[in-house]
Amino acid sequence: MFITVLCVLLAMLQPFVLSVLARSSTRRGDYLPSPREYNEGLTGWHKRAHFAQLNAFEAFPPFAAAVVLSWLAGVPHGRITLLAVLFVVFRIGHAAFYLADKPGLRSQSWKLAMMAVVALYVLTLVQLG
């Protein structure tokens, strides 16, 4: 379960890393008074980093819940770990493709990460059924 918990931690930290990247071209004092307004003015890869950050925040809760529920249901740890690792790998790909402005690959990474989450829920339901 160590690797699974590490995956949850990495997924939780990803949006914060992307937030730092989104604002990496400016001083803290420039965005601190009104960060939401500042984010609206971002351009290029900084804006894409911000969008990737928002998406990472959205993707985390269903993933974390799926991991916890599958563990509580007694899904074999190896399956949970495999799907958690796949989720993190695909989410890292999603962010990288977002930053690199590769929308097709970004979309595929998003789909694959979500498939890993759905698989966790399906395994949970099967285990409970």
PDB file of C-alpha atoms in Angstrom, residues 5-7 13 22 24-25 37 49 54 61-62 82 85 98 101 107 112 122:
ATOM      1  CA  VAL A   5      -0.498   6.077  -0.774  1.00  0.00           C
ATOM      2  CA  LEU A   6       2.458   7.699  -2.540  1.00  0.00           C
ATOM      3  CA  CYS A   7       0.350   7.899  -5.715  1.00  0.00           C
ATOM      4  CA  LEU A  13       0.416  17.704  -4.959  1.00  0.00           C
ATOM      5  CA  ALA A  22       1.707  28.933 -14.065  1.00  0.00           C
ATOM      6  CA  SER A  24       6.739  31.179 -12.604  1.00  0.00           C
ATOM      7  CA  SER A  25       7.254  34.248 -14.775  1.00  0.00           C
ATOM      8  CA  GLU A  37      -7.621  38.207 -11.913  1.00  0.00           C
ATOM      9  CA  ALA A  49      -0.295  25.343 -16.767  1.00  0.00           C
ATOM     10  CA  LEU A  54      -7.643  23.370 -12.497  1.00  0.00           C
ATOM     11  CA  PRO A  61     -11.334  13.759  -5.500  1.00  0.00           C
ATOM     12  CA  PRO A  62     -12.786  10.896  -7.592  1.00  0.00           C
ATOM     13  CA  LEU A  82      -1.466  -0.831 -10.512  1.00  0.00           C
ATOM     14  CA  VAL A  85       0.245   4.124 -10.664  1.00  0.00           C
ATOM     15  CA  TYR A  98      -1.098  20.471 -21.713  1.00  0.00           C
ATOM     16  CA  ASP A 101       0.157  22.327 -26.343  1.00  0.00           C
ATOM     17  CA  SER A 107      -7.148  14.302 -24.194  1.00  0.00           C
ATOM     18  CA  LEU A 112      -6.822   6.848 -19.740  1.00  0.00           C
ATOM     19  CA  VAL A 122     -15.830  -1.310 -10.967  1.00  0.00           C
TER      20      VAL A 122
END
